[in-house]
Short mmCIF file of N, CA and C in Angstrom, two decimals:
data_model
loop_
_atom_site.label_atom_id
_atom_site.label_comp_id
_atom_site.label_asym_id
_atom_site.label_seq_id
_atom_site.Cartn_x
_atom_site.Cartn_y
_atom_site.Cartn_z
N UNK A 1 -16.97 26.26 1.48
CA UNK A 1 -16.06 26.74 2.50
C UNK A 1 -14.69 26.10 2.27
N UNK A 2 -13.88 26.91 2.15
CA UNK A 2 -12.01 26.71 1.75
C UNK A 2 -11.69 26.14 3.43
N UNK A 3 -11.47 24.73 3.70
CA UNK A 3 -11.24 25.10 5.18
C UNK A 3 -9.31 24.49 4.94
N UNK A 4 -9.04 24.64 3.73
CA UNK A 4 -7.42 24.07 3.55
C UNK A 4 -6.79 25.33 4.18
N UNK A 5 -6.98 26.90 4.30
CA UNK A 5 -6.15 27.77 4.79
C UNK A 5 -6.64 28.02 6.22
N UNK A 6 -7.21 27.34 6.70
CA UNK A 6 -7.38 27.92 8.70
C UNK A 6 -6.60 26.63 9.01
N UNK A 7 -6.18 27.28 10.37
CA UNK A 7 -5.61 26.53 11.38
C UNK A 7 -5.53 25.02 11.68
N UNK A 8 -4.95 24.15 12.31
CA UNK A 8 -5.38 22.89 12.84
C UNK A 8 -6.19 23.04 13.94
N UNK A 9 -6.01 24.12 14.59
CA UNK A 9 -7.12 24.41 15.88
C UNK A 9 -8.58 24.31 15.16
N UNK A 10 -8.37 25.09 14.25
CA UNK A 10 -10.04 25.51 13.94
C UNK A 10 -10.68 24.22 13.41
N UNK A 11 -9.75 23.78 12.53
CA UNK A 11 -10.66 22.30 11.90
C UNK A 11 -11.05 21.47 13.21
N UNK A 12 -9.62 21.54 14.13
CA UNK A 12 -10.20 20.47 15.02
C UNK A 12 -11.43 20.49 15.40
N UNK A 13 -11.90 21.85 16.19
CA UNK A 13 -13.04 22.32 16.80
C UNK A 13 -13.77 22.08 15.66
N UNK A 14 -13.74 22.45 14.52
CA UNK A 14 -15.05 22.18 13.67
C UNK A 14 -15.50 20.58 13.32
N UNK A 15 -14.26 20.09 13.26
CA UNK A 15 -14.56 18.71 12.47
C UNK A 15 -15.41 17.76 14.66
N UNK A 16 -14.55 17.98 15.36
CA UNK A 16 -15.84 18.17 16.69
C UNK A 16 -17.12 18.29 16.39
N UNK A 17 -17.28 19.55 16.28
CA UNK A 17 -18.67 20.10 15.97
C UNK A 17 -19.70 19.01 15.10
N UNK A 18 -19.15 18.35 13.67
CA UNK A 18 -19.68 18.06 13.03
C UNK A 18 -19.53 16.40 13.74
N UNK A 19 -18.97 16.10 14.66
CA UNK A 19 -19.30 14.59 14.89
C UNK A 19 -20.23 15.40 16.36
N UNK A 20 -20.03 15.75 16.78
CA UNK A 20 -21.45 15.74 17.79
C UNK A 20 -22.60 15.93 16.74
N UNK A 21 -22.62 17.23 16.22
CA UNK A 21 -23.79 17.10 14.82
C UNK A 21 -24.64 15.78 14.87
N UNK A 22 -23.68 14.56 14.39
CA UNK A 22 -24.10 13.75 14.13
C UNK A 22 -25.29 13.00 14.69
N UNK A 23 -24.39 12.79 16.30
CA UNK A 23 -25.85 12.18 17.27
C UNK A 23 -27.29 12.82 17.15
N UNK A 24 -27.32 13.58 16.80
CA UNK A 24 -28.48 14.36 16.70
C UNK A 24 -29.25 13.74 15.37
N UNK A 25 -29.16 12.41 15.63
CA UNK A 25 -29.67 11.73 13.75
C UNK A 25 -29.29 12.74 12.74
N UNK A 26 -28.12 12.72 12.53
CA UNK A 26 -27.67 13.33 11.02
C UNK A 26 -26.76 13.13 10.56
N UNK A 27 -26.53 11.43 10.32
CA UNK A 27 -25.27 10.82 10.36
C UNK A 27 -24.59 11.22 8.95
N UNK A 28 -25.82 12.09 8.03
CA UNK A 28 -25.03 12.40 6.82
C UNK A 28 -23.89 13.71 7.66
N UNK A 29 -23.75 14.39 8.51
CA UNK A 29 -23.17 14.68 9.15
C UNK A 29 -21.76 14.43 9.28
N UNK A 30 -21.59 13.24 10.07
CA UNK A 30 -20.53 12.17 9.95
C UNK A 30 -19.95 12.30 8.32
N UNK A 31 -20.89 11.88 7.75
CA UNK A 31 -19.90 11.52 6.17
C UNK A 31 -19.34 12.48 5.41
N UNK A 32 -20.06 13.83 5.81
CA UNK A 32 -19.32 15.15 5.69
C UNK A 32 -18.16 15.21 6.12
N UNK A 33 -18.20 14.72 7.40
CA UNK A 33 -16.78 14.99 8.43
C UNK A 33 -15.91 13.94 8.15
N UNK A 34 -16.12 12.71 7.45
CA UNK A 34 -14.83 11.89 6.83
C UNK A 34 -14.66 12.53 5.56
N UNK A 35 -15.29 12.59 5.06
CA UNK A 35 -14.78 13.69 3.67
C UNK A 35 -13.93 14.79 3.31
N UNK A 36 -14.22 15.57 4.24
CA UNK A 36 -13.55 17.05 4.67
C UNK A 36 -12.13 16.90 5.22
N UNK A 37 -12.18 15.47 6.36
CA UNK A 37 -10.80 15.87 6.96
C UNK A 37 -10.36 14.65 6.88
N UNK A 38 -10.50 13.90 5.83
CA UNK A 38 -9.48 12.78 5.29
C UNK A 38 -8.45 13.16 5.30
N UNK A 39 -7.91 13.63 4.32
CA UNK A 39 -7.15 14.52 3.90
C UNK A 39 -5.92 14.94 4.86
N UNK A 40 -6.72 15.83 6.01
CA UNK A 40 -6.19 16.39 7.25
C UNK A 40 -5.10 15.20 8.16
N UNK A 41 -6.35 14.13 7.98
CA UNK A 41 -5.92 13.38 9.26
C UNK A 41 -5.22 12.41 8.98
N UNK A 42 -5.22 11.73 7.89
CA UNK A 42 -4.59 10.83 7.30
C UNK A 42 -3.08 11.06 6.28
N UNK A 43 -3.52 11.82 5.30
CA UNK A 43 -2.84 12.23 4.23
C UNK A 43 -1.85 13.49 4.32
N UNK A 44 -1.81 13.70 5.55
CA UNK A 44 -0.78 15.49 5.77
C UNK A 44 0.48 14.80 6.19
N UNK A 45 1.15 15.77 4.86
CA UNK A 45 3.10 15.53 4.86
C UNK A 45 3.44 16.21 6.39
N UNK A 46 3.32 17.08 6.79
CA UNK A 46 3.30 17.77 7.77
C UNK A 46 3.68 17.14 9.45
N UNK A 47 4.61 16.97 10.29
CA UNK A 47 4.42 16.18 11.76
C UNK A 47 2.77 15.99 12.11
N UNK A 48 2.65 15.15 12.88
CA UNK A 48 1.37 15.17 13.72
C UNK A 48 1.49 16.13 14.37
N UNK A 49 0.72 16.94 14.97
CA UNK A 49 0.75 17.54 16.34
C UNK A 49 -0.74 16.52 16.58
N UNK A 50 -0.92 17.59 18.36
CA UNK A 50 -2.30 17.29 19.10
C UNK A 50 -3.42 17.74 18.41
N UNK A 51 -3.49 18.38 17.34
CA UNK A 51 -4.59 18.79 16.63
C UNK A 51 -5.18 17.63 15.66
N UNK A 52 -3.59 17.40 14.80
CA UNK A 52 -3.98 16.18 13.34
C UNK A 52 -4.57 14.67 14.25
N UNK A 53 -4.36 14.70 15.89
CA UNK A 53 -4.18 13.32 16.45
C UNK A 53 -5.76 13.83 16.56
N UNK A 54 -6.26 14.82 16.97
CA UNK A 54 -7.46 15.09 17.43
C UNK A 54 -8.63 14.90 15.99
N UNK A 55 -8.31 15.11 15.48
CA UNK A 55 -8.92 15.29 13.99
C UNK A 55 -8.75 13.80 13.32
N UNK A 56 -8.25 13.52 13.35
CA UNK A 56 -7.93 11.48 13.12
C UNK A 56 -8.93 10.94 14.27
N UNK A 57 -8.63 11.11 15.31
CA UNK A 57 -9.65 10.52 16.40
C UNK A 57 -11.26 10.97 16.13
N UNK A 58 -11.67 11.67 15.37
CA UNK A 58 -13.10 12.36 14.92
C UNK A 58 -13.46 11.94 13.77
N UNK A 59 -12.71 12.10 12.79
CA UNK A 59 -12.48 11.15 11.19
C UNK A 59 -12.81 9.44 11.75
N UNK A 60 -11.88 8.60 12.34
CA UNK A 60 -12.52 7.24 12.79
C UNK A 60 -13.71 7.30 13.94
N UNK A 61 -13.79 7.38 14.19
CA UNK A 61 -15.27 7.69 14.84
C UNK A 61 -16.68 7.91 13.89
N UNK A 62 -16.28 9.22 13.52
CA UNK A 62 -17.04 9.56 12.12
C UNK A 62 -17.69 8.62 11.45
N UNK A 63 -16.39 7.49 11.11
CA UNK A 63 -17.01 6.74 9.99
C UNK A 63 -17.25 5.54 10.76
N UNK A 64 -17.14 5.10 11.72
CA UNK A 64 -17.91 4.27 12.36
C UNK A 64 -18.85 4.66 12.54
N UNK A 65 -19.31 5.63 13.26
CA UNK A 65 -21.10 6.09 13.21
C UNK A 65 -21.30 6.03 12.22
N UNK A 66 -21.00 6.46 10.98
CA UNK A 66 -21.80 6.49 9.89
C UNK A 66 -21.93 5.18 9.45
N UNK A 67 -21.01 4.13 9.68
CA UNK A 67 -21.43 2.78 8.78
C UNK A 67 -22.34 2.30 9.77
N UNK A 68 -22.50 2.48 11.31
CA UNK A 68 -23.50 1.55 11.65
C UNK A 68 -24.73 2.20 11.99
N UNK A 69 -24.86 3.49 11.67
CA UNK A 69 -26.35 4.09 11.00
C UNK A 69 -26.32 4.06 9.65
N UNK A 70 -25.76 3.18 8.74
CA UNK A 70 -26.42 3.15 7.62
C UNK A 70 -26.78 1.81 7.76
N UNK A 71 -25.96 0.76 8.26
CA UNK A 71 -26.16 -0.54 8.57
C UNK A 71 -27.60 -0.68 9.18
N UNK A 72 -27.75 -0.07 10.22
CA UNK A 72 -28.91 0.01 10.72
C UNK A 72 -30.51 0.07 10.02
N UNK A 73 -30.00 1.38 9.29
CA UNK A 73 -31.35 1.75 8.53
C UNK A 73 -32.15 0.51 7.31
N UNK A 74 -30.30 0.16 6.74
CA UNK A 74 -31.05 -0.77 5.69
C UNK A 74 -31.06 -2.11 6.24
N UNK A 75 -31.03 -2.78 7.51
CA UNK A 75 -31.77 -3.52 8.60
C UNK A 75 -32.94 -3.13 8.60
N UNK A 76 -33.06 -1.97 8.90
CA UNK A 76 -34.39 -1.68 9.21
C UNK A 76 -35.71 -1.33 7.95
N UNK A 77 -35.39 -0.83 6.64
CA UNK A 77 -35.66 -1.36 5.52
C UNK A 77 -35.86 -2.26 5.02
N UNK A 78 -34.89 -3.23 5.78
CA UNK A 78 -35.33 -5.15 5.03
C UNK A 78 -36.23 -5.52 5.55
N UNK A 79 -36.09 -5.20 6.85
CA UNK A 79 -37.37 -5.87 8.06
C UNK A 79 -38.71 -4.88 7.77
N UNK A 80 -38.67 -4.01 7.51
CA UNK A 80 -40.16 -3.52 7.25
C UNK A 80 -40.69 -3.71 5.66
N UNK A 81 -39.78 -3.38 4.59
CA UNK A 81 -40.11 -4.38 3.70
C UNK A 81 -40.90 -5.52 3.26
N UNK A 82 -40.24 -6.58 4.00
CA UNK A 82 -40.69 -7.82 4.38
C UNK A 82 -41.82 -8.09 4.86
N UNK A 83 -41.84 -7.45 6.13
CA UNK A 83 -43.12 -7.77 6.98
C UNK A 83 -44.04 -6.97 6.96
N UNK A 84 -43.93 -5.75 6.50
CA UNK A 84 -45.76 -5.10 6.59
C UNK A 84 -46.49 -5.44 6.48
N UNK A 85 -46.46 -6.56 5.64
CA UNK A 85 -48.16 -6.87 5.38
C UNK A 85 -48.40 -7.67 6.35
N UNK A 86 -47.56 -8.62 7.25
CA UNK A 86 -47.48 -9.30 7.99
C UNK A 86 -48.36 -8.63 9.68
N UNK A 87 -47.81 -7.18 9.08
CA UNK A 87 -48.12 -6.58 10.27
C UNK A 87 -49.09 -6.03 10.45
N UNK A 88 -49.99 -6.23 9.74
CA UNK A 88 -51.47 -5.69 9.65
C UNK A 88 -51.84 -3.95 9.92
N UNK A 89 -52.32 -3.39 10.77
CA UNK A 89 -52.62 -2.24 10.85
C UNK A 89 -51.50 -1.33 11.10
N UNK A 90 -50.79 -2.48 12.31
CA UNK A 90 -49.54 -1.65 12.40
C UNK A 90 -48.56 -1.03 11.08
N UNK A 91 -48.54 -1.96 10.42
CA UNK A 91 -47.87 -1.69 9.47
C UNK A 91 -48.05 -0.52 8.63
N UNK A 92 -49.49 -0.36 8.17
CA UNK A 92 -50.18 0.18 7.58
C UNK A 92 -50.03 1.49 8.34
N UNK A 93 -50.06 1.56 9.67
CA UNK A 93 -50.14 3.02 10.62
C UNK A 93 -48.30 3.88 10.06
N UNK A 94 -47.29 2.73 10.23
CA UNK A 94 -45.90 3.24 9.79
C UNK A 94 -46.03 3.55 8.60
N UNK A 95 -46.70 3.20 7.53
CA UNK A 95 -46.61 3.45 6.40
C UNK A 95 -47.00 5.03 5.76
N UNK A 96 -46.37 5.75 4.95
CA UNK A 96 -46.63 7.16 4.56
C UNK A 96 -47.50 6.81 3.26
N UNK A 97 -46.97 6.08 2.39
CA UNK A 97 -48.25 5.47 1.00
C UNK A 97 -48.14 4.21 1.12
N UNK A 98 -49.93 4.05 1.10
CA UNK A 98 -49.91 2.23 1.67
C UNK A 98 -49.88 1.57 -0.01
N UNK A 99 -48.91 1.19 0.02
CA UNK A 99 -49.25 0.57 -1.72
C UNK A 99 -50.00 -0.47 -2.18
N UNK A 100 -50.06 -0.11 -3.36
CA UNK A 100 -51.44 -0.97 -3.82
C UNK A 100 -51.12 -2.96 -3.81
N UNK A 101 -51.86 -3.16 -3.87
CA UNK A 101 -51.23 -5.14 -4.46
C UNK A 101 -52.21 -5.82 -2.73
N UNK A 102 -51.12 -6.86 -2.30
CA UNK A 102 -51.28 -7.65 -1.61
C UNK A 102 -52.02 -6.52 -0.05
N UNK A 103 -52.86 -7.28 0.71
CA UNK A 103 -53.15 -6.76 1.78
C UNK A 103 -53.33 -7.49 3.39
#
């Protein structure tokens, strides 16, 4: 999708769209939406209007959700990592392939 020839209205509303997206666990979502409207929000020769301010305010946001759901996950990767075996059945119940070795 070419979104360099529509409006500042339309991105706004879209690049919106794609940070609510996000909450919905799909923070790859978010990283779409700093990607797309970097560019827009940061990098345009162009005045600000209320649109580029709106679209900057969605872009930082954006990438704050996205760094502290990635932060999160690989928290949450270290700690299960670590401790499964620790965790006996439980562990074993979270687990999708219980791997072979230590038990």
């Amino acid at each position: 999708m070419d979104i360099s020839r529509k409006t500042d209205a339309f991105k706004a509303n879209l690049c919106r769209k794609y940070f609510i997206g996000g909450f919905a666990f799909l923070p790859f979502l978010w990283l779409v939406n700093v990607i797309w409207f970097f560019k827009d929000a940061f990098l345009k020769d162009t005045p600000t209007n209320m649109e580029v301010q709106r679209i900057r305010g969605y872009v930082i946001k954006s990438l704050v959700g996205c760094c502290i759901w990635t932060a999160a996950l690989a928290a949450w990767i270290v700690v299960f990592q670590t401790h499964r075996v620790e965790w006996d059945e439980l562990g074993d119940r979270l687990s999708f392939i219980i791997p072979l070795g230590m038990s």
